mmCIF file of C-alpha atoms in Angstrom:
data_model
loop_
_atom_site.group_PDB
_atom_site.id
_atom_site.type_symbol
_atom_site.label_atom_id
_atom_site.label_comp_id
_atom_site.label_asym_id
_atom_site.label_seq_id
_atom_site.Cartn_x
_atom_site.Cartn_y
_atom_site.Cartn_z
ATOM 1 C CA UNK Z 1 0.034 -0.057 -0.011
ATOM 2 C CA UNK Z 2 1.537 3.383 -0.912
ATOM 3 C CA UNK Z 3 1.632 6.233 1.576
ATOM 4 C CA UNK Z 4 -1.355 8.118 0.055
ATOM 5 C CA UNK Z 5 -3.603 4.927 0.267
ATOM 6 C CA UNK Z 6 -2.386 4.189 3.829
ATOM 7 C CA UNK Z 7 -3.154 7.820 4.885
ATOM 8 C CA UNK Z 8 -6.619 7.621 3.448
ATOM 9 C CA UNK Z 9 -7.233 4.259 5.219
ATOM 10 C CA UNK Z 10 -6.167 5.815 8.538
ATOM 11 C CA UNK Z 11 -8.551 8.720 8.081
ATOM 12 C CA UNK Z 12 -11.503 6.389 7.270
ATOM 13 C CA UNK Z 13 -10.823 4.229 10.256
ATOM 14 C CA UNK Z 14 -10.755 7.319 12.495
ATOM 15 C CA UNK Z 15 -14.232 8.118 11.245
ATOM 16 C CA UNK Z 16 -15.759 4.574 11.285
ATOM 17 C CA UNK Z 17 -18.862 4.400 13.488
ATOM 18 C CA UNK Z 18 -18.998 1.684 16.014
ATOM 19 C CA UNK Z 19 -21.896 -0.820 16.235
ATOM 20 C CA UNK Z 20 -22.627 0.553 19.705
ATOM 21 C CA UNK Z 21 -22.956 4.149 18.360
ATOM 22 C CA UNK Z 22 -25.263 2.881 15.593
ATOM 23 C CA UNK Z 23 -27.467 0.917 17.981
ATOM 24 C CA UNK Z 24 -27.637 4.051 20.347
ATOM 25 C CA UNK Z 25 -28.635 6.248 17.334
ATOM 26 C CA UNK Z 26 -31.305 3.779 16.361
ATOM 27 C CA UNK Z 27 -32.644 3.592 19.924
ATOM 28 C CA UNK Z 28 -32.789 7.373 20.128
ATOM 29 C CA UNK Z 29 -34.623 7.598 16.806
ATOM 30 C CA UNK Z 30 -37.073 5.022 17.957
ATOM 31 C CA UNK Z 31 -37.736 6.855 21.185
ATOM 32 C CA UNK Z 32 -38.241 10.068 19.299
ATOM 33 C CA UNK Z 33 -40.741 8.384 16.959
ATOM 34 C CA UNK Z 34 -42.612 6.926 20.043
ATOM 35 C CA UNK Z 35 -42.666 10.300 21.696
ATOM 36 C CA UNK Z 36 -44.178 11.913 18.495
ATOM 37 C CA UNK Z 37 -46.696 9.156 18.128
ATOM 38 C CA UNK Z 38 -47.713 9.747 21.858
ATOM 39 C CA UNK Z 39 -47.861 13.503 21.210
ATOM 40 C CA UNK Z 40 -50.172 13.171 18.161
ATOM 41 C CA UNK Z 41 -52.358 10.659 20.100
ATOM 42 C CA UNK Z 42 -52.746 13.017 23.001
ATOM 43 C CA UNK Z 43 -53.474 15.908 20.538
ATOM 44 C CA UNK Z 44 -56.135 13.892 18.920
ATOM 45 C CA UNK Z 45 -57.712 12.908 22.220
ATOM 46 C CA UNK Z 46 -57.770 16.639 23.309
ATOM 47 C CA UNK Z 47 -59.400 17.652 20.030
ATOM 48 C CA UNK Z 48 -62.058 14.931 20.447
ATOM 49 C CA UNK Z 49 -62.585 15.931 23.979
ATOM 50 C CA UNK Z 50 -63.081 19.554 22.986
ATOM 51 C CA UNK Z 51 -65.727 18.531 20.340
ATOM 52 C CA UNK Z 52 -67.668 16.446 22.902
ATOM 53 C CA UNK Z 53 -67.544 19.199 25.383
ATOM 54 C CA UNK Z 54 -69.069 21.579 22.813
ATOM 55 C CA UNK Z 55 -72.302 19.542 22.804
ATOM 56 C CA UNK Z 56 -75.250 21.104 24.672
ATOM 57 C CA UNK Z 57 -75.259 20.151 28.432
ATOM 58 C CA UNK Z 58 -78.461 18.262 28.054
ATOM 59 C CA UNK Z 59 -77.030 15.925 25.384
ATOM 60 C CA UNK Z 60 -73.363 15.960 26.284
ATOM 61 C CA UNK Z 61 -73.412 12.490 27.742
ATOM 62 C CA UNK Z 62 -75.879 10.948 25.209
ATOM 63 C CA UNK Z 63 -74.629 7.730 23.681
ATOM 64 C CA UNK Z 64 -76.200 4.585 22.164
ATOM 65 C CA UNK Z 65 -75.483 2.670 25.370
ATOM 66 C CA UNK Z 66 -77.531 4.901 27.554
ATOM 67 C CA UNK Z 67 -80.388 5.263 25.093
ATOM 68 C CA UNK Z 68 -83.562 3.970 26.732
ATOM 69 C CA UNK Z 69 -85.049 1.233 24.583
ATOM 70 C CA UNK Z 70 -88.814 0.583 24.793
ATOM 71 C CA UNK Z 71 -90.187 -2.497 26.661
ATOM 72 C CA UNK Z 72 -92.446 -3.323 23.718
ATOM 73 C CA UNK Z 73 -90.723 -5.836 21.395
ATOM 74 C CA UNK Z 74 -91.913 -4.271 18.086
ATOM 75 C CA UNK Z 75 -90.977 -0.748 19.165
ATOM 76 C CA UNK Z 76 -87.535 -1.972 20.461
ATOM 77 C CA UNK Z 77 -86.695 -3.703 17.225
ATOM 78 C CA UNK Z 78 -87.432 -0.370 15.322
ATOM 79 C CA UNK Z 79 -85.303 1.437 17.768
ATOM 80 C CA UNK Z 80 -82.405 -1.036 17.478
ATOM 81 C CA UNK Z 81 -82.726 -0.813 13.616
ATOM 82 C CA UNK Z 82 -82.480 2.949 13.886
ATOM 83 C CA UNK Z 83 -79.348 2.880 16.057
ATOM 84 C CA UNK Z 84 -77.802 0.351 13.642
ATOM 85 C CA UNK Z 85 -78.263 2.692 10.793
ATOM 86 C CA UNK Z 86 -76.845 5.564 12.731
ATOM 87 C CA UNK Z 87 -73.786 3.484 13.659
ATOM 88 C CA UNK Z 88 -73.547 2.559 9.940
ATOM 89 C CA UNK Z 89 -73.149 6.223 9.140
ATOM 90 C CA UNK Z 90 -75.641 6.551 6.260
ATOM 91 C CA UNK Z 91 -77.949 9.481 5.360
ATOM 92 C CA UNK Z 92 -81.057 9.407 7.295
ATOM 93 C CA UNK Z 93 -84.351 11.128 8.097
ATOM 94 C CA UNK Z 94 -85.678 10.736 11.573
ATOM 95 C CA UNK Z 95 -89.207 12.013 11.804
ATOM 96 C CA UNK Z 96 -92.295 11.609 13.987
ATOM 97 C CA UNK Z 97 -93.926 13.219 16.988
ATOM 98 C CA UNK Z 98 -92.269 15.252 19.636
ATOM 99 C CA UNK Z 99 -90.261 13.875 22.424
ATOM 100 C CA UNK Z 100 -89.220 10.583 20.998
ATOM 101 C CA UNK Z 101 -85.455 10.968 21.347
ATOM 102 C CA UNK Z 102 -84.535 12.188 17.832
ATOM 103 C CA UNK Z 103 -82.126 14.962 18.931
ATOM 104 C CA UNK Z 104 -80.715 12.826 21.795
ATOM 105 C CA UNK Z 105 -79.926 9.981 19.193
ATOM 106 C CA UNK Z 106 -78.437 12.566 16.940
ATOM 107 C CA UNK Z 107 -75.954 13.538 19.618
ATOM 108 C CA UNK Z 108 -75.446 9.907 20.592
ATOM 109 C CA UNK Z 109 -74.521 9.260 16.863
ATOM 110 C CA UNK Z 110 -72.165 12.265 16.862
ATOM 111 C CA UNK Z 111 -70.410 10.970 20.034
ATOM 112 C CA UNK Z 112 -69.973 7.660 18.251
ATOM 113 C CA UNK Z 113 -68.541 9.329 15.118
ATOM 114 C CA UNK Z 114 -66.163 11.577 17.074
ATOM 115 C CA UNK Z 115 -64.704 8.646 18.973
ATOM 116 C CA UNK Z 116 -64.159 6.991 15.580
ATOM 117 C CA UNK Z 117 -62.098 9.988 14.508
ATOM 118 C CA UNK Z 118 -64.677 11.504 12.216
ATOM 119 C CA UNK Z 119 -65.751 15.040 12.050
ATOM 120 C CA UNK Z 120 -69.381 16.061 12.946
ATOM 121 C CA UNK Z 121 -71.552 19.202 12.709
ATOM 122 C CA UNK Z 122 -75.005 19.895 14.281
ATOM 123 C CA UNK Z 123 -77.105 22.764 13.360
ATOM 124 C CA UNK Z 124 -80.897 23.627 13.077
ATOM 125 C CA UNK Z 125 -82.336 24.369 9.707
ATOM 126 C CA UNK Z 126 -83.227 27.988 10.781
ATOM 127 C CA UNK Z 127 -79.514 28.593 11.734
ATOM 128 C CA UNK Z 128 -78.577 27.581 8.256
ATOM 129 C CA UNK Z 129 -81.169 29.751 6.724
ATOM 130 C CA UNK Z 130 -80.042 32.709 8.918
ATOM 131 C CA UNK Z 131 -76.546 32.259 7.269
ATOM 132 C CA UNK Z 132 -78.103 32.100 3.777
ATOM 133 C CA UNK Z 133 -79.861 35.431 4.610
ATOM 134 C CA UNK Z 134 -76.602 37.146 5.059
ATOM 135 C CA UNK Z 135 -75.851 36.450 1.365
ATOM 136 C CA UNK Z 136 -78.691 38.626 0.337
ATOM 137 C CA UNK Z 137 -76.772 41.854 0.899
ATOM 138 C CA UNK Z 138 -73.615 40.288 -0.554
ATOM 139 C CA UNK Z 139 -71.892 40.066 2.827
ATOM 140 C CA UNK Z 140 -70.854 36.648 1.994
ATOM 141 C CA UNK Z 141 -71.421 34.177 -0.964
ATOM 142 C CA UNK Z 142 -73.889 31.194 -0.815
ATOM 143 C CA UNK Z 143 -70.933 29.058 -1.935
ATOM 144 C CA UNK Z 144 -68.980 30.247 1.139
ATOM 145 C CA UNK Z 145 -71.769 29.122 3.413
ATOM 146 C CA UNK Z 146 -72.221 25.719 1.640
ATOM 147 C CA UNK Z 147 -68.463 25.297 1.826
ATOM 148 C CA UNK Z 148 -68.514 25.466 5.575
ATOM 149 C CA UNK Z 149 -70.522 22.368 5.783
ATOM 150 C CA UNK Z 150 -69.301 20.270 2.955
ATOM 151 C CA UNK Z 151 -66.104 19.151 4.486
ATOM 152 C CA UNK Z 152 -67.665 17.538 7.614
ATOM 153 C CA UNK Z 153 -67.802 13.775 7.597
ATOM 154 C CA UNK Z 154 -71.317 13.792 9.099
ATOM 155 C CA UNK Z 155 -73.829 16.674 9.104
ATOM 156 C CA UNK Z 156 -76.950 16.688 11.306
ATOM 157 C CA UNK Z 157 -79.713 19.202 10.504
ATOM 158 C CA UNK Z 158 -82.491 19.472 13.221
ATOM 159 C CA UNK Z 159 -85.970 21.172 13.402
ATOM 160 C CA UNK Z 160 -86.418 20.951 9.653
ATOM 161 C CA UNK Z 161 -90.181 21.134 10.238
ATOM 162 C CA UNK Z 162 -89.956 24.591 12.031
ATOM 163 C CA UNK Z 163 -88.353 26.285 9.179
ATOM 164 C CA UNK Z 164 -90.160 29.029 7.251
ATOM 165 C CA UNK Z 165 -87.583 29.935 4.455
ATOM 166 C CA UNK Z 166 -87.648 31.651 1.130
ATOM 167 C CA UNK Z 167 -87.347 29.756 -2.097
ATOM 168 C CA UNK Z 168 -83.657 30.839 -2.195
ATOM 169 C CA UNK Z 169 -83.012 29.422 1.165
ATOM 170 C CA UNK Z 170 -84.545 26.041 0.375
ATOM 171 C CA UNK Z 171 -82.665 26.022 -2.925
ATOM 172 C CA UNK Z 172 -79.499 26.471 -0.896
ATOM 173 C CA UNK Z 173 -80.522 23.581 1.424
ATOM 174 C CA UNK Z 174 -81.004 21.379 -1.647
ATOM 175 C CA UNK Z 175 -77.612 22.401 -3.084
ATOM 176 C CA UNK Z 176 -76.017 21.446 0.333
ATOM 177 C CA UNK Z 177 -77.778 18.130 0.468
ATOM 178 C CA UNK Z 178 -76.992 17.453 -3.278
ATOM 179 C CA UNK Z 179 -73.272 18.280 -2.973
ATOM 180 C CA UNK Z 180 -72.898 16.066 0.062
ATOM 181 C CA UNK Z 181 -74.803 13.299 -1.789
ATOM 182 C CA UNK Z 182 -72.427 13.586 -4.656
ATOM 183 C CA UNK Z 183 -69.450 13.405 -2.289
ATOM 184 C CA UNK Z 184 -70.889 10.318 -0.530
ATOM 185 C CA UNK Z 185 -71.087 12.206 2.795
ATOM 186 C CA UNK Z 186 -73.953 11.347 5.114
ATOM 187 C CA UNK Z 187 -76.571 14.003 6.080
ATOM 188 C CA UNK Z 188 -79.152 13.334 8.796
ATOM 189 C CA UNK Z 189 -82.392 15.406 8.976
ATOM 190 C CA UNK Z 190 -84.560 15.514 12.002
ATOM 191 C CA UNK Z 191 -88.175 16.638 12.025
ATOM 192 C CA UNK Z 192 -91.297 16.454 14.167
ATOM 193 C CA UNK Z 193 -93.527 15.928 11.392
ATOM 194 C CA UNK Z 194 -95.073 13.317 9.060
ATOM 195 C CA UNK Z 195 -93.058 11.959 6.154
ATOM 196 C CA UNK Z 196 -95.541 13.957 3.769
ATOM 197 C CA UNK Z 197 -94.716 17.178 5.721
ATOM 198 C CA UNK Z 198 -91.020 16.559 5.563
ATOM 199 C CA UNK Z 199 -91.219 16.102 1.721
ATOM 200 C CA UNK Z 200 -93.344 19.218 1.468
ATOM 201 C CA UNK Z 201 -90.753 21.255 3.465
ATOM 202 C CA UNK Z 202 -87.491 19.913 1.917
ATOM 203 C CA UNK Z 203 -88.712 18.985 -1.477
ATOM 204 C CA UNK Z 204 -88.958 15.560 -3.198
ATOM 205 C CA UNK Z 205 -85.443 15.840 -4.761
ATOM 206 C CA UNK Z 206 -83.787 16.420 -1.416
ATOM 207 C CA UNK Z 207 -85.836 13.577 0.247
ATOM 208 C CA UNK Z 208 -84.827 11.167 -2.494
ATOM 209 C CA UNK Z 209 -81.238 11.933 -2.228
ATOM 210 C CA UNK Z 210 -81.295 11.284 1.442
ATOM 211 C CA UNK Z 211 -83.047 7.937 1.349
ATOM 212 C CA UNK Z 212 -81.288 6.614 -1.646
ATOM 213 C CA UNK Z 213 -78.189 5.542 0.305
ATOM 214 C CA UNK Z 214 -79.995 5.603 3.734
ATOM 215 C CA UNK Z 215 -83.604 5.486 4.919
ATOM 216 C CA UNK Z 216 -86.357 7.611 6.586
ATOM 217 C CA UNK Z 217 -87.522 6.152 9.865
ATOM 218 C CA UNK Z 218 -90.761 7.044 11.779
ATOM 219 C CA UNK Z 219 -90.249 7.471 15.454
ATOM 220 C CA UNK Z 220 -93.899 7.042 16.592
ATOM 221 C CA UNK Z 221 -93.422 5.581 20.099
ATOM 222 C CA UNK Z 222 -94.415 7.328 23.336
ATOM 223 C CA UNK Z 223 -92.877 10.651 24.069
ATOM 224 C CA UNK Z 224 -90.039 10.404 26.623
ATOM 225 C CA UNK Z 225 -90.997 13.865 27.842
ATOM 226 C CA UNK Z 226 -94.581 12.962 28.558
ATOM 227 C CA UNK Z 227 -93.380 9.690 30.253
ATOM 228 C CA UNK Z 228 -90.977 11.569 32.444
ATOM 229 C CA UNK Z 229 -93.687 14.049 33.544
ATOM 230 C CA UNK Z 230 -95.995 11.189 34.486
ATOM 231 C CA UNK Z 231 -93.357 9.542 36.540
ATOM 232 C CA UNK Z 232 -92.267 12.622 38.516
#
């Protein structure tokens, strides 16, 4: 070996990394990865907790597990089917008389979705229409309002029956339902009304888009509110 090669070999040997150092570096990298995974996990848990704590106090602890099923077999089977469809995460219309637990089940479903890592949004139809009204004076665009609600994995719109909107507002509601339908994102509508009333309010086209991938379920059992008043 000439002196030049010998000198190069000596330099390389001085900078050779020992197996112990390599192992230590691998261990440090693994620990850093685990720390980052734990940090992300805690961050996700905090975000989910914040969403759940934003629920109205009355429904904050609502879940499928604590939903009170009816003693009557036929009614209980219908309730169990409804819960199954909500767990499945399809578009849905819950309609029927007051006090049968429609909103409570909506928040139970949202809790289920949040714990599965999905995004949720609850609003009343009148709240949506109030936002659409802001577009009348060009404060914001209709597309901006719709865009707010398109990215949610699950959207729940309550009190559809209590809405007295203009043609423009109902067209906006149809556009929202239609865009989510095209993106295969479930939308759940809630109404204290008959099926015919629901169709009259939202229109046949919106109704058909909801039930095509999902269903409409009549909640016609005894009112929980009335039952609780009797038992007090």
